[in-house]
Coordinates of C-alpha atoms in Angstrom, one line a residue:
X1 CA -2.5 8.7 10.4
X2 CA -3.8 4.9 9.2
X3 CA -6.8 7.3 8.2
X4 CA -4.6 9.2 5.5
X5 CA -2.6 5.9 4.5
X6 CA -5.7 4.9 2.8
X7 CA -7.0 7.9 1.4
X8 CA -3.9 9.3 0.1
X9 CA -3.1 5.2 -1.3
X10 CA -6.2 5.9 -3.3
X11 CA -4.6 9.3 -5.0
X12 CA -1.6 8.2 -6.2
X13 CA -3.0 4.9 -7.4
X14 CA -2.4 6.3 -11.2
X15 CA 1.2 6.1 -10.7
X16 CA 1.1 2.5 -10.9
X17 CA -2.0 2.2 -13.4
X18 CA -1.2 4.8 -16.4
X19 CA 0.8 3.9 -19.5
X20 CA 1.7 7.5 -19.9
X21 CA 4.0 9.6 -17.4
X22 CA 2.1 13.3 -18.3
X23 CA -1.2 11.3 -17.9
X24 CA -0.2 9.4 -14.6
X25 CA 1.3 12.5 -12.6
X26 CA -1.6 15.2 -14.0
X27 CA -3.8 12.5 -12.8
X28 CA -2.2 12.0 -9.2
X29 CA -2.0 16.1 -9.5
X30 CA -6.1 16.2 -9.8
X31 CA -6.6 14.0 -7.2
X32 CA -4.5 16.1 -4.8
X33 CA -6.1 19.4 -6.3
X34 CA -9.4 17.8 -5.3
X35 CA -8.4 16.2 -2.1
X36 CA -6.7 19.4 -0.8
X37 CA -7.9 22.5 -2.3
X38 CA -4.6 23.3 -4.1
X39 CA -3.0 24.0 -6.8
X40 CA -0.4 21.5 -8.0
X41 CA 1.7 21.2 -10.9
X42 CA 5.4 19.5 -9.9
X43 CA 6.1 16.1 -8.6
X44 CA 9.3 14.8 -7.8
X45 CA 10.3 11.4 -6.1
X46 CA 13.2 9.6 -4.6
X47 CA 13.6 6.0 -4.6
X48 CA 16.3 4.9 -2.4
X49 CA 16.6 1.4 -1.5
X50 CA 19.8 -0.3 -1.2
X51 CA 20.4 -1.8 -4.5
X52 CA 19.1 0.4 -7.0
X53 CA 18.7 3.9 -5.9
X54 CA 16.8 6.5 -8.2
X55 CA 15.8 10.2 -8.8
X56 CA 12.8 11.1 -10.2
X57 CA 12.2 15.1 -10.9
X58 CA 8.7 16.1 -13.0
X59 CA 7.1 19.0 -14.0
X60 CA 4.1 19.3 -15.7
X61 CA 3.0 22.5 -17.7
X62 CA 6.3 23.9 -17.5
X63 CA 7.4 26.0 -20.3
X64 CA 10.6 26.0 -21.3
X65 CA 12.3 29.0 -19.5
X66 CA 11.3 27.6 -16.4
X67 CA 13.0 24.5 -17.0
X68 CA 16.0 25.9 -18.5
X69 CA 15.7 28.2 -15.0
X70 CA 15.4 24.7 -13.0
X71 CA 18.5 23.4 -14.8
X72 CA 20.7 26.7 -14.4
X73 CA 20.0 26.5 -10.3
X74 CA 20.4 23.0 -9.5
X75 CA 20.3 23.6 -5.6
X76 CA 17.3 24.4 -6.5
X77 CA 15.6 21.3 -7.7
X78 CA 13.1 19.7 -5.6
X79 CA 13.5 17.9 -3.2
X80 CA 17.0 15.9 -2.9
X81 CA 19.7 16.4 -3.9
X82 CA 21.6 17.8 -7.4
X83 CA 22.2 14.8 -8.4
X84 CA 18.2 14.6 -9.2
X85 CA 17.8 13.6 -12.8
X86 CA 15.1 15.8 -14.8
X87 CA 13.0 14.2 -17.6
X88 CA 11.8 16.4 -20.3
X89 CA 7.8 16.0 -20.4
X90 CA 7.3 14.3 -24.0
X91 CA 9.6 11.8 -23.7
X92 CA 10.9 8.7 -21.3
X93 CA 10.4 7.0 -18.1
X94 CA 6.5 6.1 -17.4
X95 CA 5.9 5.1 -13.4
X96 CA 4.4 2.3 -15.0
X97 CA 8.2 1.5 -16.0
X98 CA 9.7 2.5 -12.9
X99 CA 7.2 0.0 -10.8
X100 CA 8.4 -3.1 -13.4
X101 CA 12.0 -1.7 -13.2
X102 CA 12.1 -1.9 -9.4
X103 CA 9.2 -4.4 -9.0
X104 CA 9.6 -3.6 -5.0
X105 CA 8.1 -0.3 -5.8
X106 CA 4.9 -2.0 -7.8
X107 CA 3.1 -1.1 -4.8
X108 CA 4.0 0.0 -1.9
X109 CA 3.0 -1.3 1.5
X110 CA 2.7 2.0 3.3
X111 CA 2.3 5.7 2.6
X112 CA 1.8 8.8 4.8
X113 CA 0.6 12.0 3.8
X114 CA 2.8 14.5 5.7
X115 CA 1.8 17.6 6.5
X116 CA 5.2 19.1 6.9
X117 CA 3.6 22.6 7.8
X118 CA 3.3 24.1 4.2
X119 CA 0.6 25.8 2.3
X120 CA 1.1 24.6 -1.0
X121 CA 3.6 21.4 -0.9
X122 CA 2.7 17.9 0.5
X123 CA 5.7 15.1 1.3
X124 CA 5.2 11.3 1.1
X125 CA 7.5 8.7 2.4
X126 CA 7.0 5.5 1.0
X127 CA 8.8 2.4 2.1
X128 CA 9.1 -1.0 0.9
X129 CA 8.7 -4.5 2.8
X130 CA 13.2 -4.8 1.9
X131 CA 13.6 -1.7 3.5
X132 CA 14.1 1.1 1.4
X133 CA 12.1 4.1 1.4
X134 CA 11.3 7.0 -1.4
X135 CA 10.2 10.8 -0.9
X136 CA 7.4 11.7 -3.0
X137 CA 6.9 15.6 -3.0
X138 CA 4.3 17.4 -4.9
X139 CA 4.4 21.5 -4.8
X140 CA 1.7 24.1 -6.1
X141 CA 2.5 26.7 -8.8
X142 CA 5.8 26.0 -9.9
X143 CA 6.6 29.7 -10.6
X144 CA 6.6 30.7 -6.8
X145 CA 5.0 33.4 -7.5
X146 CA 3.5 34.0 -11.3
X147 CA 0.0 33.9 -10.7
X148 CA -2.9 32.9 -13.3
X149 CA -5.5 35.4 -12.4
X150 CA -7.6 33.4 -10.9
X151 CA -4.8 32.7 -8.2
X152 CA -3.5 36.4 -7.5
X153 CA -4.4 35.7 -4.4
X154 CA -1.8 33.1 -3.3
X155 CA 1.8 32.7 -3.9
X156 CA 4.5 29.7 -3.7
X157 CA 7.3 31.0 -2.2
X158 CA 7.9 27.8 0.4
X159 CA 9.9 25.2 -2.1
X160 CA 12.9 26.5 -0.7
X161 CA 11.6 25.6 3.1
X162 CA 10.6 22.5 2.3
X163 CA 14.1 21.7 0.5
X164 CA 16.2 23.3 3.6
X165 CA 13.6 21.0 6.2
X166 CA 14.4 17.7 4.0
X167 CA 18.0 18.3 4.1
X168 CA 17.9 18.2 7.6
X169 CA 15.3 15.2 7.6
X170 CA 17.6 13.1 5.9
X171 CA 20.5 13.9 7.7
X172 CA 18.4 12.4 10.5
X173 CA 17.0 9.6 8.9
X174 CA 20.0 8.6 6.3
X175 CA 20.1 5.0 6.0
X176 CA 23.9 4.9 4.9
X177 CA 24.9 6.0 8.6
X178 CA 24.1 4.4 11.9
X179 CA 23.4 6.7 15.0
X180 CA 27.0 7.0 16.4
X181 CA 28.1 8.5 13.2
X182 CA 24.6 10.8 13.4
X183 CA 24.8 11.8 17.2
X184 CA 28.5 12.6 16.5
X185 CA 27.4 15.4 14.0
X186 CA 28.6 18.5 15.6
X187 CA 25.6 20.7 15.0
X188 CA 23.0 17.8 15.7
X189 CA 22.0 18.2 19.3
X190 CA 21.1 15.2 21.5
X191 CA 18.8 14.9 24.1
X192 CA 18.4 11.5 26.5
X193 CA 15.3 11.9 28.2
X194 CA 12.7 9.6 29.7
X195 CA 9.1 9.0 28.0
X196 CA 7.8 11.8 30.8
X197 CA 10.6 13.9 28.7
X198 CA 12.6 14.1 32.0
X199 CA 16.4 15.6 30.8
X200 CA 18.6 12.6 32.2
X201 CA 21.9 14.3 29.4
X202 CA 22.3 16.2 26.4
X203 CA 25.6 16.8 24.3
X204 CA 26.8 20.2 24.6
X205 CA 24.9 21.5 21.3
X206 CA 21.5 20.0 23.4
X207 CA 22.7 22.4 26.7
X208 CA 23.6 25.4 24.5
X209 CA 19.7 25.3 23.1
X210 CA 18.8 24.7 26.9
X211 CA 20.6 27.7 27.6
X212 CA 19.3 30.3 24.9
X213 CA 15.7 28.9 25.3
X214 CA 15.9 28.7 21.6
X215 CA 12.0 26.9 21.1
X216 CA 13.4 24.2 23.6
X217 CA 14.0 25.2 27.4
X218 CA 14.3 23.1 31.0
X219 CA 11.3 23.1 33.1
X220 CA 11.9 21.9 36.8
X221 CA 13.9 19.2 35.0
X222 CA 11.6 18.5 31.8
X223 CA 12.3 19.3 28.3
X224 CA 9.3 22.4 27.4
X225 CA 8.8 23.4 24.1
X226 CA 7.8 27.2 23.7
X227 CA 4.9 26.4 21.2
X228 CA 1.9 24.6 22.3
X229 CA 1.5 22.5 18.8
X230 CA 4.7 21.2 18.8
X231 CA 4.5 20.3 22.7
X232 CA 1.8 18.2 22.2
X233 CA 3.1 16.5 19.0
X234 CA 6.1 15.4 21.3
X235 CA 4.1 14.8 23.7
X236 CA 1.8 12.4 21.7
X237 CA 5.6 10.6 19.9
X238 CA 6.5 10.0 23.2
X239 CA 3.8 8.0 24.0
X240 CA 3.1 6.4 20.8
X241 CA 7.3 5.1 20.3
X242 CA 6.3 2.8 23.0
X243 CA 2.9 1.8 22.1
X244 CA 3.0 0.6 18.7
X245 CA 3.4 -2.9 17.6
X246 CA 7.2 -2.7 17.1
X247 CA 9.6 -0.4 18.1
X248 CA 9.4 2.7 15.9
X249 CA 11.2 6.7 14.9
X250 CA 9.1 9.3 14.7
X251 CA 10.7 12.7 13.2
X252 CA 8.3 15.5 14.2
X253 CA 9.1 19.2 13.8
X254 CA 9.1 22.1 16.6
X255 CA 7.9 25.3 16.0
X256 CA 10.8 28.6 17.0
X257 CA 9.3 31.3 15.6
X258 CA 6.8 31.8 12.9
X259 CA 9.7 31.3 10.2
X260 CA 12.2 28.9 11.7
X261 CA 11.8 25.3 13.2
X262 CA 14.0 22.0 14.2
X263 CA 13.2 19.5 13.0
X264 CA 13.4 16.3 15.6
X265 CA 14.2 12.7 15.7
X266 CA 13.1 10.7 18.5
X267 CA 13.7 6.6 18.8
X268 CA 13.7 4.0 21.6
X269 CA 16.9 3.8 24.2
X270 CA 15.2 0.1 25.5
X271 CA 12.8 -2.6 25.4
X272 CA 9.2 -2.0 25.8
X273 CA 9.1 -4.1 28.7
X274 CA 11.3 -1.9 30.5
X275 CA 10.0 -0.2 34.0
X276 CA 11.3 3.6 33.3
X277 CA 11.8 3.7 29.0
X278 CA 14.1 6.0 28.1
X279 CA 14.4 8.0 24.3
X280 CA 17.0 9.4 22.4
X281 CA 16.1 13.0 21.2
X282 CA 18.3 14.4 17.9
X283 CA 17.5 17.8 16.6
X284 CA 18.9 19.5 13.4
X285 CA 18.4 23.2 13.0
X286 CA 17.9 23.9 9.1
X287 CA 18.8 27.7 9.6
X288 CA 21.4 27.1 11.9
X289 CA 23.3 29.2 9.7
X290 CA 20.8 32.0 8.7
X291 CA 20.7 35.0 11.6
X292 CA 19.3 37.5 9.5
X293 CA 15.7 38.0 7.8
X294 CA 18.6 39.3 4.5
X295 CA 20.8 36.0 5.2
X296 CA 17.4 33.9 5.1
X297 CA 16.9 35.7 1.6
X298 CA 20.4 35.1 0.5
X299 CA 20.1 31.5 1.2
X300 CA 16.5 30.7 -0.4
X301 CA 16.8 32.9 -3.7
X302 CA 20.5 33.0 -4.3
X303 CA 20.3 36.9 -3.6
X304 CA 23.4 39.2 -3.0
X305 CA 23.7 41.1 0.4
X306 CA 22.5 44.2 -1.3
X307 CA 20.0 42.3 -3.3
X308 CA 18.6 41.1 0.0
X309 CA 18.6 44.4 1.5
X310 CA 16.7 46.0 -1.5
X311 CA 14.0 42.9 -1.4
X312 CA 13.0 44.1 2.0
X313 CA 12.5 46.9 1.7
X314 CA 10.6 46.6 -1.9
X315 CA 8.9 44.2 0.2
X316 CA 7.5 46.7 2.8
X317 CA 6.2 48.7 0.2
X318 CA 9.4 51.3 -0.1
X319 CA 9.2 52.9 -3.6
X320 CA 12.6 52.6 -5.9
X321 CA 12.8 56.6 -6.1
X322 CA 12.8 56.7 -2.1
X323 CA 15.1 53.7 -1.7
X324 CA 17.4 55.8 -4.0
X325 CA 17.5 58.7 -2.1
X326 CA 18.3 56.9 1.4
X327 CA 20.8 55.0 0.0
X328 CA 22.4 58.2 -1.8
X329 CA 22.7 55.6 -5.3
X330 CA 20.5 56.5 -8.6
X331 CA 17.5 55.4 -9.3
X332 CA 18.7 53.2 -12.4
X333 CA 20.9 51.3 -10.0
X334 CA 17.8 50.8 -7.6
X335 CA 15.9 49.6 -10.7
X336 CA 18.4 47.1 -12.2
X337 CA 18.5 45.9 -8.4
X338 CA 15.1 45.0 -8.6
X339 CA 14.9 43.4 -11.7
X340 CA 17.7 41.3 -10.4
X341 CA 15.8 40.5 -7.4
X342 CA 12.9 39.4 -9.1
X343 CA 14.8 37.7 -11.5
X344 CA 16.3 35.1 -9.1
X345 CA 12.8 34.9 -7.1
X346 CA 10.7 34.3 -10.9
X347 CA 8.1 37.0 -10.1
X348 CA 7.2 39.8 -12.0
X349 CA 5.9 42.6 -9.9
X350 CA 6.4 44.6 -6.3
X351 CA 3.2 43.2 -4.9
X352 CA 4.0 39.6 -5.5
X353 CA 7.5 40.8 -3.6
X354 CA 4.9 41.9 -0.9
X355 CA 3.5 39.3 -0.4
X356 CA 6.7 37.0 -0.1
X357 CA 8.2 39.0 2.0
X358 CA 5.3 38.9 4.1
X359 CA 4.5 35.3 3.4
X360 CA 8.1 33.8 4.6
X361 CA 6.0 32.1 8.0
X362 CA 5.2 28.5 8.0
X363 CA 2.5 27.1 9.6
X364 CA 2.7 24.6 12.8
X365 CA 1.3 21.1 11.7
X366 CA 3.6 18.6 12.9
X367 CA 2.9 14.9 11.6
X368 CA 6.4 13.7 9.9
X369 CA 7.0 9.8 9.5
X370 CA 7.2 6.7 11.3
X371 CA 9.1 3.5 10.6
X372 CA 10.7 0.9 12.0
X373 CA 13.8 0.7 13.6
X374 CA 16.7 -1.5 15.1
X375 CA 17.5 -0.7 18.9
X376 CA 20.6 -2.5 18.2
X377 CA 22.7 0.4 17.6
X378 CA 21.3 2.6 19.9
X379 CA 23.3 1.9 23.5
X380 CA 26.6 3.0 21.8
X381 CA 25.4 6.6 21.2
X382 CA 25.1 6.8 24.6
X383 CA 28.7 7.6 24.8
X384 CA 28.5 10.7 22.6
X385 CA 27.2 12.7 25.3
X386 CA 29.1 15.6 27.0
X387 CA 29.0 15.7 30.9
X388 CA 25.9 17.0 32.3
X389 CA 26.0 20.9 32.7
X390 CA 23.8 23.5 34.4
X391 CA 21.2 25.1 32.5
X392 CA 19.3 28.1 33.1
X393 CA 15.6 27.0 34.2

């Protein structure tokens, strides 16, 4: 990771050097189009330190029906929060400005590049020597899914997964709570282990993902994850929380299937010096909601039960004229569907729907954030736990 906090410093180095905010984000675009092989074209950051919090959303080459489309579906906005404030491209607000504004954020003293298992979105987390911290997130092709012709052969359908991941991450990693007031989330489960990742307790949201073998199962008394990338990326944060120069969280993600994933936070229950060190394991589940390959749909796109419905099967290659006839409706009314559906998704054709529908997977690379963290609060959450129960293993 020190490898990357270097090389990805250097890209974003005209956020802090251009007079001009289209100049300094295209230039900070180029460098990640060269670095990575992709196609970028929004950037939006999130300053939060503990006086003077700020949200920073940019697009550049948008026209304006895709910005008046950004502004109508707010949830949509990358990556925070609604309350993200959107700056029209000709006018305002140079980082140049923002650096002088919040002269903590003239340079910051650390970045990551994340690789939060996406194909065309990177995350940055910048933090700053007072201790606040900013989310820099740059996405490819900002119509998810209307190609240039030299791109038909990828789409950007996965701004919604990075938005429903970061929801979880900062629920995790929120500065304004402590971790009583986290662990005591109902749907966060928490796992006490040792550094081996021997289960010593778990609340009862941790034994009902035990139970179901749900990515995360009991193995003669150690915590197994079903995939192999993700068990080694645990593996390695278990080793490095106590081997770095102060203690340190590490959020990682963990792999279910090839759509869904948890995404974890891990810290220190002790003291390095400590003979048997002991970790506190919180997981969020950002589809904890979702059962349904129509309710994960619904959720990303905004799209009706029907609507959803119709998409997949438009998505497997189903014609409207035969979706018509097995649903005993017109053809019309299979037709206005559609244009509906690809309405609220901003594509234009049945094979881009193809491949979205067949492009829903994310990848498995695992590397999330480290930073530091006060063990002062930690021995409390020990009381959140349930009493031990038996788990299938």
């Amino acid at each position: 990771m020190e490898g990357y906090d270097v090389f990805f410093s250097s890209a974003l180095q005209p956020l802090y050097k251009e007079s001009s905010t289209r100049n300094s984000v295209q230039s900070v675009l180029n460098n990640i189009n060269a670095m990575f092989g992709v196609s970028s074209s929004s950037l939006s950051l999130h300053i939060n330190s503990h006086q003077n919090p700020v949200n920073f959303t940019y697009h550049t080459g948008v026209d304006e029906n895709f910005a008046t489309y950004y502004h109508n579906k707010k949830n949509n906005i990358d990556p925070i929060a609604n309350s993200s404030t959107e700056y029209a491209i000709d006018n305002g607000f140079t980082m140049a400005e923002l650096c002088n504004k919040y002269p903590n954020w003239g340079e910051a003293y650390k970045s990551s590049f994340l690789s939060f298992g996406y194909k065309d979105a990177l995350l940055v987390n910048f933090y700053t020597q007072c201790g606040g911290r900013g989310v820099l997130v740059l996405r490819s092709d900002i119509h998810r899914g209307e190609f240039k012709a030299i791109e038909a052969h990828s789409i950007s359908q996965l701004s919604p997964y990075l938005r429903m991941a970061l929801q979880s991450h900062l629920q995790l990693y929120n500065p304004v709570f402590d971790i009583p007031e986290i662990c005591s989330h109902s749907a966060t489960a928490i796992f006490h282990i040792t550094r081996s990742g021997r289960l010593l307790q778990a609340n009862a949201e941790g034994y009902k993902i035990l139970n179901s073998a749900d990515g995360v199962s009991l193995n003669n008394g150690y915590l197994r994850l079903n995939d192999s990338i993700s068990q080694f990326h645990l593996k390695e944060a278990l080793f490095d929380i106590y081997h770095q120069p102060r203690s340190k969280t590490k959020i990682i993600k963990i792999q279910r299937t090839q759509e869904t994933f948890f995404v974890v936070r891990l810290f220190p229950l002790n003291q390095k010096d400590s003979r048997d060190n002991e970790i506190m394991l919180m997981l969020s589940d950002p589809f904890r909601a979702i059962h349904s390959e129509p309710a994960l749909l619904c959720e990303l796109f905004d799209l009706t039960h029907r609507e959803a419905d119709i998409a997949i099967q438009l998505g497997n290659g189903d014609k409207p004229a035969d979706i018509a006839i097995q649903d005993g409706v017109s053809i019309n009314t299979v037709k206005s569907q559609r244009n509906s559906i690809y309405e609220k998704m901003g594509i234009r054709s049945q094979m881009q729907l193809i491949r979205l529908i067949h492009s829903l997977g994310v990848l498995t690379e695992t590397n999330i954030q480290t930073a530091d963290e006060d063990t002062g609060l930690l021995p409390s959450a020990l009381r959140l736990f349930s009493s031990p129960v038996k788990t299938r293993h």
